[in-house]
Short mmCIF file of C-alpha atoms and ligand atoms in Angstrom, two decimals:
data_model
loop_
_atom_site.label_atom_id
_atom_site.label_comp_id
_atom_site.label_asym_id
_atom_site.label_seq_id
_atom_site.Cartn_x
_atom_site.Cartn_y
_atom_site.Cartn_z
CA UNK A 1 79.94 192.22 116.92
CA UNK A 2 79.70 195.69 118.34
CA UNK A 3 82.63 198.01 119.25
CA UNK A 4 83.25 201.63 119.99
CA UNK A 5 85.90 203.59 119.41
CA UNK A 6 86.93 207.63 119.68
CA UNK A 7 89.96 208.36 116.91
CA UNK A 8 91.35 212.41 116.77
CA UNK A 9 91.62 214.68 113.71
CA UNK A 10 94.77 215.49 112.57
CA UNK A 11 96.32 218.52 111.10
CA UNK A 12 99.04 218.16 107.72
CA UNK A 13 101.95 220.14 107.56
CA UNK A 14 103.03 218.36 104.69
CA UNK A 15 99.58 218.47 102.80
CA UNK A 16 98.24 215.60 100.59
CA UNK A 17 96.58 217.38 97.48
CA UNK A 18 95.49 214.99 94.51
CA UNK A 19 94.77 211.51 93.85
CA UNK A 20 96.27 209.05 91.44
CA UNK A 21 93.32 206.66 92.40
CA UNK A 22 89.93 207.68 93.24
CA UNK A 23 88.48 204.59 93.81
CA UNK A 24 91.08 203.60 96.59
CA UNK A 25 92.03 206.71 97.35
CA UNK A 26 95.73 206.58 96.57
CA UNK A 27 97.56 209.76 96.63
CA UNK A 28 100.57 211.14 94.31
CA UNK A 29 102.78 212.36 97.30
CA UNK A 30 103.72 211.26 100.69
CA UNK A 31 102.02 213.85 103.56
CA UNK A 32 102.58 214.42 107.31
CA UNK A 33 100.39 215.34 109.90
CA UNK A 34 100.08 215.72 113.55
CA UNK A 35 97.19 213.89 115.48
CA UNK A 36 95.30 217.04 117.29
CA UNK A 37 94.67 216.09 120.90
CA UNK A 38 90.62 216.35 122.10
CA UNK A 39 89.41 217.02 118.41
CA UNK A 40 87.78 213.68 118.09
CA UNK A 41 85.11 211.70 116.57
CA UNK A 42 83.72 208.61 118.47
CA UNK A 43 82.25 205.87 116.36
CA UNK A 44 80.07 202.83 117.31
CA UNK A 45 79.66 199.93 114.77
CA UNK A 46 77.38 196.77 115.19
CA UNK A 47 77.30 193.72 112.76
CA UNK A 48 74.32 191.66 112.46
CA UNK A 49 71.49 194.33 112.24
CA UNK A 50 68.57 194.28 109.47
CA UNK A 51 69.43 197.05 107.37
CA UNK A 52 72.42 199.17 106.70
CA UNK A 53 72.25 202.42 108.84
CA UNK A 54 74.58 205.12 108.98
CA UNK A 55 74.10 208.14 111.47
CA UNK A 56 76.30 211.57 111.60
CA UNK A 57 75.99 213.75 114.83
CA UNK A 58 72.32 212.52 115.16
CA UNK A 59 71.24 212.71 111.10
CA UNK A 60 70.91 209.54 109.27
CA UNK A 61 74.14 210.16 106.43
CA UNK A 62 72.58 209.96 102.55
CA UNK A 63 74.11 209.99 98.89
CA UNK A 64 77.99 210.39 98.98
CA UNK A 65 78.88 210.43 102.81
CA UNK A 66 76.95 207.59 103.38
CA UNK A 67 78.72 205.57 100.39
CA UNK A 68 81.94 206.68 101.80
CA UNK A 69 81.06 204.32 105.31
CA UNK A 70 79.54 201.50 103.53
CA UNK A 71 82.91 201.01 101.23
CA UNK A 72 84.34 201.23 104.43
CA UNK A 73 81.91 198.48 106.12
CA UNK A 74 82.10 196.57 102.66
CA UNK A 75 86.21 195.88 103.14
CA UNK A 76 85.48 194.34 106.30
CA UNK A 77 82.17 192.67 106.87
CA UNK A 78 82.42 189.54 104.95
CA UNK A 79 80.04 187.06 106.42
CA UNK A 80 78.59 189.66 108.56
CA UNK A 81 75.88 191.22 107.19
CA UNK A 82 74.36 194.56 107.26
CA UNK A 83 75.80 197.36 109.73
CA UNK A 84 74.35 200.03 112.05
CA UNK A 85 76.86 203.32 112.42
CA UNK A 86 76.99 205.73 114.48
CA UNK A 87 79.26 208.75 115.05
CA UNK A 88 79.44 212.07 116.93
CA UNK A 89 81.92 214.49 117.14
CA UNK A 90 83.09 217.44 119.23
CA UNK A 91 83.80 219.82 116.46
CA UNK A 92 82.24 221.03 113.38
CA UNK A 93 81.96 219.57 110.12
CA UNK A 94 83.98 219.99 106.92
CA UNK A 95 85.39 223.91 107.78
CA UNK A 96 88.98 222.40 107.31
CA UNK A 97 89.28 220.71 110.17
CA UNK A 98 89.37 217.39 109.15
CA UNK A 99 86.57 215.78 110.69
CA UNK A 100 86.04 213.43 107.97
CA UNK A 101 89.54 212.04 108.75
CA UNK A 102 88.46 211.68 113.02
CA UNK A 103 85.55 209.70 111.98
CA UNK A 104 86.51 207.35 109.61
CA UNK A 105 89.73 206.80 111.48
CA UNK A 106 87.19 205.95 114.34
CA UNK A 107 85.11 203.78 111.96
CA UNK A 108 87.90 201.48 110.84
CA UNK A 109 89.15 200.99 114.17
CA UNK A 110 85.81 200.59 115.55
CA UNK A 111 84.49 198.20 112.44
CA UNK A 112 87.44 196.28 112.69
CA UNK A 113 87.42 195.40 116.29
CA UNK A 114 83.77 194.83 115.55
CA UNK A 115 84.48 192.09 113.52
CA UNK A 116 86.74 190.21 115.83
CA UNK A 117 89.69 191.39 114.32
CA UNK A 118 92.89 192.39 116.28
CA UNK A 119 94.51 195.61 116.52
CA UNK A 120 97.00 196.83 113.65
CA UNK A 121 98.44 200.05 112.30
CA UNK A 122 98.59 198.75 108.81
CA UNK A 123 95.28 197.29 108.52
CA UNK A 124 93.57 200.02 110.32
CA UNK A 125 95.45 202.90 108.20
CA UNK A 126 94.18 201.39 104.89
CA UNK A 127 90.99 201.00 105.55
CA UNK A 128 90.34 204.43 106.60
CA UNK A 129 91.92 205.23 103.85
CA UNK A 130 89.50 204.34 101.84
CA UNK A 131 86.78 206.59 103.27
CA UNK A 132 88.91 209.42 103.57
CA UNK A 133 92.57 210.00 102.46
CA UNK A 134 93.60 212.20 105.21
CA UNK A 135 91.55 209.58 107.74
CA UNK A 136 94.87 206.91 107.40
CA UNK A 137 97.01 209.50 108.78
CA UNK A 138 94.77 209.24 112.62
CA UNK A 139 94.53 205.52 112.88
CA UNK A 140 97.32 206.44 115.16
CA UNK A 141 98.23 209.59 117.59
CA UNK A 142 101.46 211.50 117.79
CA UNK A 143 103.26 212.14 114.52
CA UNK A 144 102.20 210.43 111.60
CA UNK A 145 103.62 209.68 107.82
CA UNK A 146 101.61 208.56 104.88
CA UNK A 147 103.90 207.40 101.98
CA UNK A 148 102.44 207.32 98.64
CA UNK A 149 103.09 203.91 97.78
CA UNK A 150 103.42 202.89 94.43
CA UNK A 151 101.07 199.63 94.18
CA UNK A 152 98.12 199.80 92.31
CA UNK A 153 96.47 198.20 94.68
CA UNK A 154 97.00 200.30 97.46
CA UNK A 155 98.70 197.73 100.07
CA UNK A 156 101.84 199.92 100.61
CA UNK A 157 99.92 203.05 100.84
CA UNK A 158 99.03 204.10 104.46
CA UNK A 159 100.58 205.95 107.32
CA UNK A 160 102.73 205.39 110.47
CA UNK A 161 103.43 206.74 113.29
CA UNK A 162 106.75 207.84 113.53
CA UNK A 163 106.94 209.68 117.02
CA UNK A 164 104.21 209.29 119.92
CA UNK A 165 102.92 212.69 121.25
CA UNK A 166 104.88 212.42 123.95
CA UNK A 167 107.65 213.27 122.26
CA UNK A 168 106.67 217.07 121.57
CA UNK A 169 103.94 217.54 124.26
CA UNK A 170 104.88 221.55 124.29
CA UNK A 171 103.87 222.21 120.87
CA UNK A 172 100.38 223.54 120.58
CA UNK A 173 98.19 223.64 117.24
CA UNK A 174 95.69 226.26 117.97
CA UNK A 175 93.05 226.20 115.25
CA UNK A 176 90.75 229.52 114.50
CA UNK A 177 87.44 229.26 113.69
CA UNK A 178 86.74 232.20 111.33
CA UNK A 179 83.94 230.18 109.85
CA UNK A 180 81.32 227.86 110.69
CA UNK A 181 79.59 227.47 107.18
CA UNK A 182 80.62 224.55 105.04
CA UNK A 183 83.04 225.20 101.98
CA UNK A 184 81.60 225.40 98.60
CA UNK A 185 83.78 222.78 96.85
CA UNK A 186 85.02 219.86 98.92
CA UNK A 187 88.40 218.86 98.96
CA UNK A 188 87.47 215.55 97.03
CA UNK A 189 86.16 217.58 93.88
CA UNK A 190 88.91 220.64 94.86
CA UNK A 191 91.44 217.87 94.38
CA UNK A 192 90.66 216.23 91.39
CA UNK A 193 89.94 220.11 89.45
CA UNK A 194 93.72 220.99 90.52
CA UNK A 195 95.23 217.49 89.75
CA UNK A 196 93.41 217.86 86.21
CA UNK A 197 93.62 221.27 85.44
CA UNK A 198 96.11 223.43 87.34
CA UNK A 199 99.49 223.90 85.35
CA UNK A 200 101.15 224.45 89.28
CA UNK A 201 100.17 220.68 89.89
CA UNK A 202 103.29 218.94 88.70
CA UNK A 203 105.57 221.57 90.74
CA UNK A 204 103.61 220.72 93.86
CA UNK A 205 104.00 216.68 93.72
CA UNK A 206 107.80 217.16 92.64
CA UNK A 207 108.96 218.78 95.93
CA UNK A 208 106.26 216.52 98.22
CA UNK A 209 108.85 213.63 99.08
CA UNK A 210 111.90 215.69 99.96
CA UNK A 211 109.58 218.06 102.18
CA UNK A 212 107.98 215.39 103.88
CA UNK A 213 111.46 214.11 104.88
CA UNK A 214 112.39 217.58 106.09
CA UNK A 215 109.49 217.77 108.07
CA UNK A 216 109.68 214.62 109.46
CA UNK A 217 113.65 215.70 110.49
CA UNK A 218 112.21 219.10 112.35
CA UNK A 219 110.06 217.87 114.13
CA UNK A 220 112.34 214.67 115.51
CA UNK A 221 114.75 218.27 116.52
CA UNK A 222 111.53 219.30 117.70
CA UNK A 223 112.82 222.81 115.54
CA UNK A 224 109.76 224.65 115.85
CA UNK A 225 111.12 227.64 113.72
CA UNK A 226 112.17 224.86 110.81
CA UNK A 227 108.82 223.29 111.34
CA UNK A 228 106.56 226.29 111.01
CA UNK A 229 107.95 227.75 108.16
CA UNK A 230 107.60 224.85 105.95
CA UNK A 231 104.60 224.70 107.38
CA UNK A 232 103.51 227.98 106.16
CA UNK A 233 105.24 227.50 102.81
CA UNK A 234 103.65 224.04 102.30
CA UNK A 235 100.03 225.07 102.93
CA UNK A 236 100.62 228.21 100.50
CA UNK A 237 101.92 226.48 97.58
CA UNK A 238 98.94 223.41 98.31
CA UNK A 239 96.72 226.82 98.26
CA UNK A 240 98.58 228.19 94.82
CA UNK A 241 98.13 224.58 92.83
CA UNK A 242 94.20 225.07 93.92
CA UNK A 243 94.16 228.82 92.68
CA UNK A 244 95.93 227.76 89.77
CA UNK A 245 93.13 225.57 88.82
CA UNK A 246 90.04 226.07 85.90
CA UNK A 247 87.46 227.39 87.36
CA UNK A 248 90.09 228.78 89.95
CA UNK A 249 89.71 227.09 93.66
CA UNK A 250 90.07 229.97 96.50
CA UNK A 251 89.39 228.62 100.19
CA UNK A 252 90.56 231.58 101.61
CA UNK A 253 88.25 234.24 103.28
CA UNK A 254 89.61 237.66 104.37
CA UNK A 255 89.81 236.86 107.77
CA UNK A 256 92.21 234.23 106.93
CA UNK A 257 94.73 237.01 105.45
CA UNK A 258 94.20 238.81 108.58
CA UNK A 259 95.38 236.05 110.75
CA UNK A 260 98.35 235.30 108.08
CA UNK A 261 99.42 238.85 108.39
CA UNK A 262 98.63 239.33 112.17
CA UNK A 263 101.16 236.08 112.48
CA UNK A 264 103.63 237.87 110.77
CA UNK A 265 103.38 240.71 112.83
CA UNK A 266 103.47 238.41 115.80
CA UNK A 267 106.78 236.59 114.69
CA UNK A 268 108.55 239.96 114.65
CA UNK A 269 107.65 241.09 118.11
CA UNK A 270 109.29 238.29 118.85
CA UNK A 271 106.24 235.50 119.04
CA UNK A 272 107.01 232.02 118.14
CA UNK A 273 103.98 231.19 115.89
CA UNK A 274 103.62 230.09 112.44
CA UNK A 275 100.00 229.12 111.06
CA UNK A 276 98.88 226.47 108.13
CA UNK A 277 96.22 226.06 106.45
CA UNK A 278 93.85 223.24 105.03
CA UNK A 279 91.28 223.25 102.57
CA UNK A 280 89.18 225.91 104.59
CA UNK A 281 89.59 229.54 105.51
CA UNK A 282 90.29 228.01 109.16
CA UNK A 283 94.09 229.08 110.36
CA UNK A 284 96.01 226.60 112.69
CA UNK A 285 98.65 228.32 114.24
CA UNK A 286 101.98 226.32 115.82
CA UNK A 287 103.55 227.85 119.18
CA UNK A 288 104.83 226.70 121.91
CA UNK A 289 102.63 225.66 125.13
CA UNK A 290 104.35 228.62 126.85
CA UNK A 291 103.32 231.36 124.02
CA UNK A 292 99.68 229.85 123.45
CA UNK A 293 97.96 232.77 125.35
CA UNK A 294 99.66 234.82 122.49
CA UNK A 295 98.41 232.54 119.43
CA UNK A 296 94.81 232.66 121.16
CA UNK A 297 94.78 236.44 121.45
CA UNK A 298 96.31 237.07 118.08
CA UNK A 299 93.55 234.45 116.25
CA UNK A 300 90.46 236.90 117.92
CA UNK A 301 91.74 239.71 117.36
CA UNK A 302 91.89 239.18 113.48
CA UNK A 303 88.72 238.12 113.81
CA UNK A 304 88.44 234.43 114.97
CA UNK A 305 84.95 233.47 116.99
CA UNK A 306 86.23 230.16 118.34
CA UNK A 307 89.94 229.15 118.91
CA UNK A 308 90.89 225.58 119.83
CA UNK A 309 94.33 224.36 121.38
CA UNK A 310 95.52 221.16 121.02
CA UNK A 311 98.80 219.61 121.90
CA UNK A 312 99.77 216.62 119.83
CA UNK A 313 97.02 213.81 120.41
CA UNK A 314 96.94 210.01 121.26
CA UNK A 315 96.03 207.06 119.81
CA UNK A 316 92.45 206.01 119.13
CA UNK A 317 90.98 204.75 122.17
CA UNK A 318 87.94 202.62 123.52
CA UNK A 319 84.44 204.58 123.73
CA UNK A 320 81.19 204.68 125.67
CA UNK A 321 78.65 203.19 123.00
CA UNK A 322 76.71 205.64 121.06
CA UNK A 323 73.55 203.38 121.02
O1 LIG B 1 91.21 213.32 103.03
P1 LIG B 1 90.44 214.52 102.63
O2 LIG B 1 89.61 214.27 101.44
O3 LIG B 1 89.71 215.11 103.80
O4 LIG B 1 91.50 215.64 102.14
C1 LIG B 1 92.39 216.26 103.00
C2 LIG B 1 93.14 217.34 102.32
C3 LIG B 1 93.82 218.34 103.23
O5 LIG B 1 93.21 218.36 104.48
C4 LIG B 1 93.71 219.71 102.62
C5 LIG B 1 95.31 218.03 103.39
C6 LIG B 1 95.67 216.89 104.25
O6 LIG B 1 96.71 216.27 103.98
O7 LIG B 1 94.99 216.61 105.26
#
């Protein structure tokens, strides 16, 4: 009745902006992400305990985030009664780096093993889904696809892994942290503005399937100049549907344009390195293992603190117990 269990984040280069569900968190386009290796969350859940308790990085969770992990616990605990959670992660909270996705990809591995049930993608991927979209996409490691689905009930939306990490180990994701302070408008409320009130929003869902596919084809060439500039383009035009929103949405600080343009700059001295960009001023630059010396050096000197690299990650594995 008690399991452990450490998932990764993972980055989009396909982006999933805007629901079509709330409740079940059901998107309106397909998105694809790689699994970041050692940016992960580890998660503890035991059944059986008096009262529901739900602890981030130390802090018992309240209002919202704590709802989030109970719908999760709620999907699986039939029978079982109330829960005690427990996660802690190596990196910090919502600054675009998708740490909500890490931990309740952790959680619904972790709650369902918990509850005597047996490993599976499927399962897994939808019911982190439910706590956080971009959490179905690190159920697994490597290179994973979450396609929209159509059912209202949310049984054919969820995400698989289409290539293990092992079959692109040289690419490196190398995230800059430009800031540490959380955003001002999560992506949950940033999502629903742009969905509701951005006239961009319709152009951005139309092109989602066919880029997703072409994605998907880069990176099984492992055509890192193919892959990073839909990359780039992708996170823009997810960044122009958020602009285009009422009030407006803008994520990005200035240090972010100085990356973008330092990138640039980069590219035509001849450095392989493309960035994108999630909901967050926060870069993440693609290279090549053999050019990530450059992408480090470029991200501080436009102003990065912190920079991360990360080849593609693995699955979700087994965890020392957090209590
Ligand atoms: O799942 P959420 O609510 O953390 O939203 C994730 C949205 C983006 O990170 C901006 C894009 C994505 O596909 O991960």
């Amino acid at each position: 009745m008690k399991a452990s269990f450490a998932a990764n984040a993972n980055i989009a280069l396909v982006k999933y902006w805007g629901k079509r569900d709330e409740g079940l968190i059901l998107p309106h386009q397909s998105s694809f992400s790689v699994t970041l290796g050692g940016l992960s969350v580890t998660a503890t859940v035991a059944f059986g305990m008096e009262r529901d308790e739900v602890v981030v990085n130390g802090a018992e969770a309240t209002g919202e985030e704590r709802a989030r992990v109970i719908k999760v616990l709620d999907a699986v605990r039939a029978g079982l009664g109330f829960a005690r959670v427990e996660t802690r992660g190596n990196f910090p909270k919502a600054v675009g780096l998708a740490s909500s996705a890490a931990a309740f990809a952790a959680i619904a591995v972790a709650a369902r093993a918990a509850a005597g049930s047996p490993r599976d993608e499927r399962e897994e991927s939808i019911l982190a889904r439910l706590g956080s979209g971009s959490a179905c996409r690190s159920v697994r490691g490597g290179f994973c696809l979450w396609r929209r689905g159509q059912r209202s009930d949310g049984l054919d939306s969820y995400a698989r892994q289409l290539f293990p990490a092992e079959h692109w180990p040289q690419l490196r994701l190398v995230v800059a942290l430009l800031e540490r302070k959380e955003k001002r408008v999560k992506s949950r409320e940033g999502m629903r503005r742009t969905v509701e009130t951005s006239p961009y929003y319709s152009a951005w869902v139309q092109d989602a399937e066919e880029e997703a596919a072409r994605a998907v084809e880069s990176v099984r060439r492992k055509d890192l100049a193919a892959l990073g500039a839909l990359s780039e383009r992708n996170a823009l035009r997810m960044h122009a549907a958020a602009m285009g929103a009422d009030p407006p949405l803008c994520y990005l600080a200035p240090a972010t344009l100085r990356v973008i343009e330092a990138v640039a700059d980069a590219r035509e001295r001849g450095v392989p390195v493309w960035f994108t960009l999630d909901a967050g001023p926060n870069p993440v630059l693609l290279t090549e293992a053999s050019r990530e010396e450059d992408a480090k050096q470029l991200a501080r000197a436009a102003g990065a603190r912190e920079v991360i690299a990360c080849g593609p990650g693995g699955d979700p594995a087994p965890a020392p117990e957090l209590f």
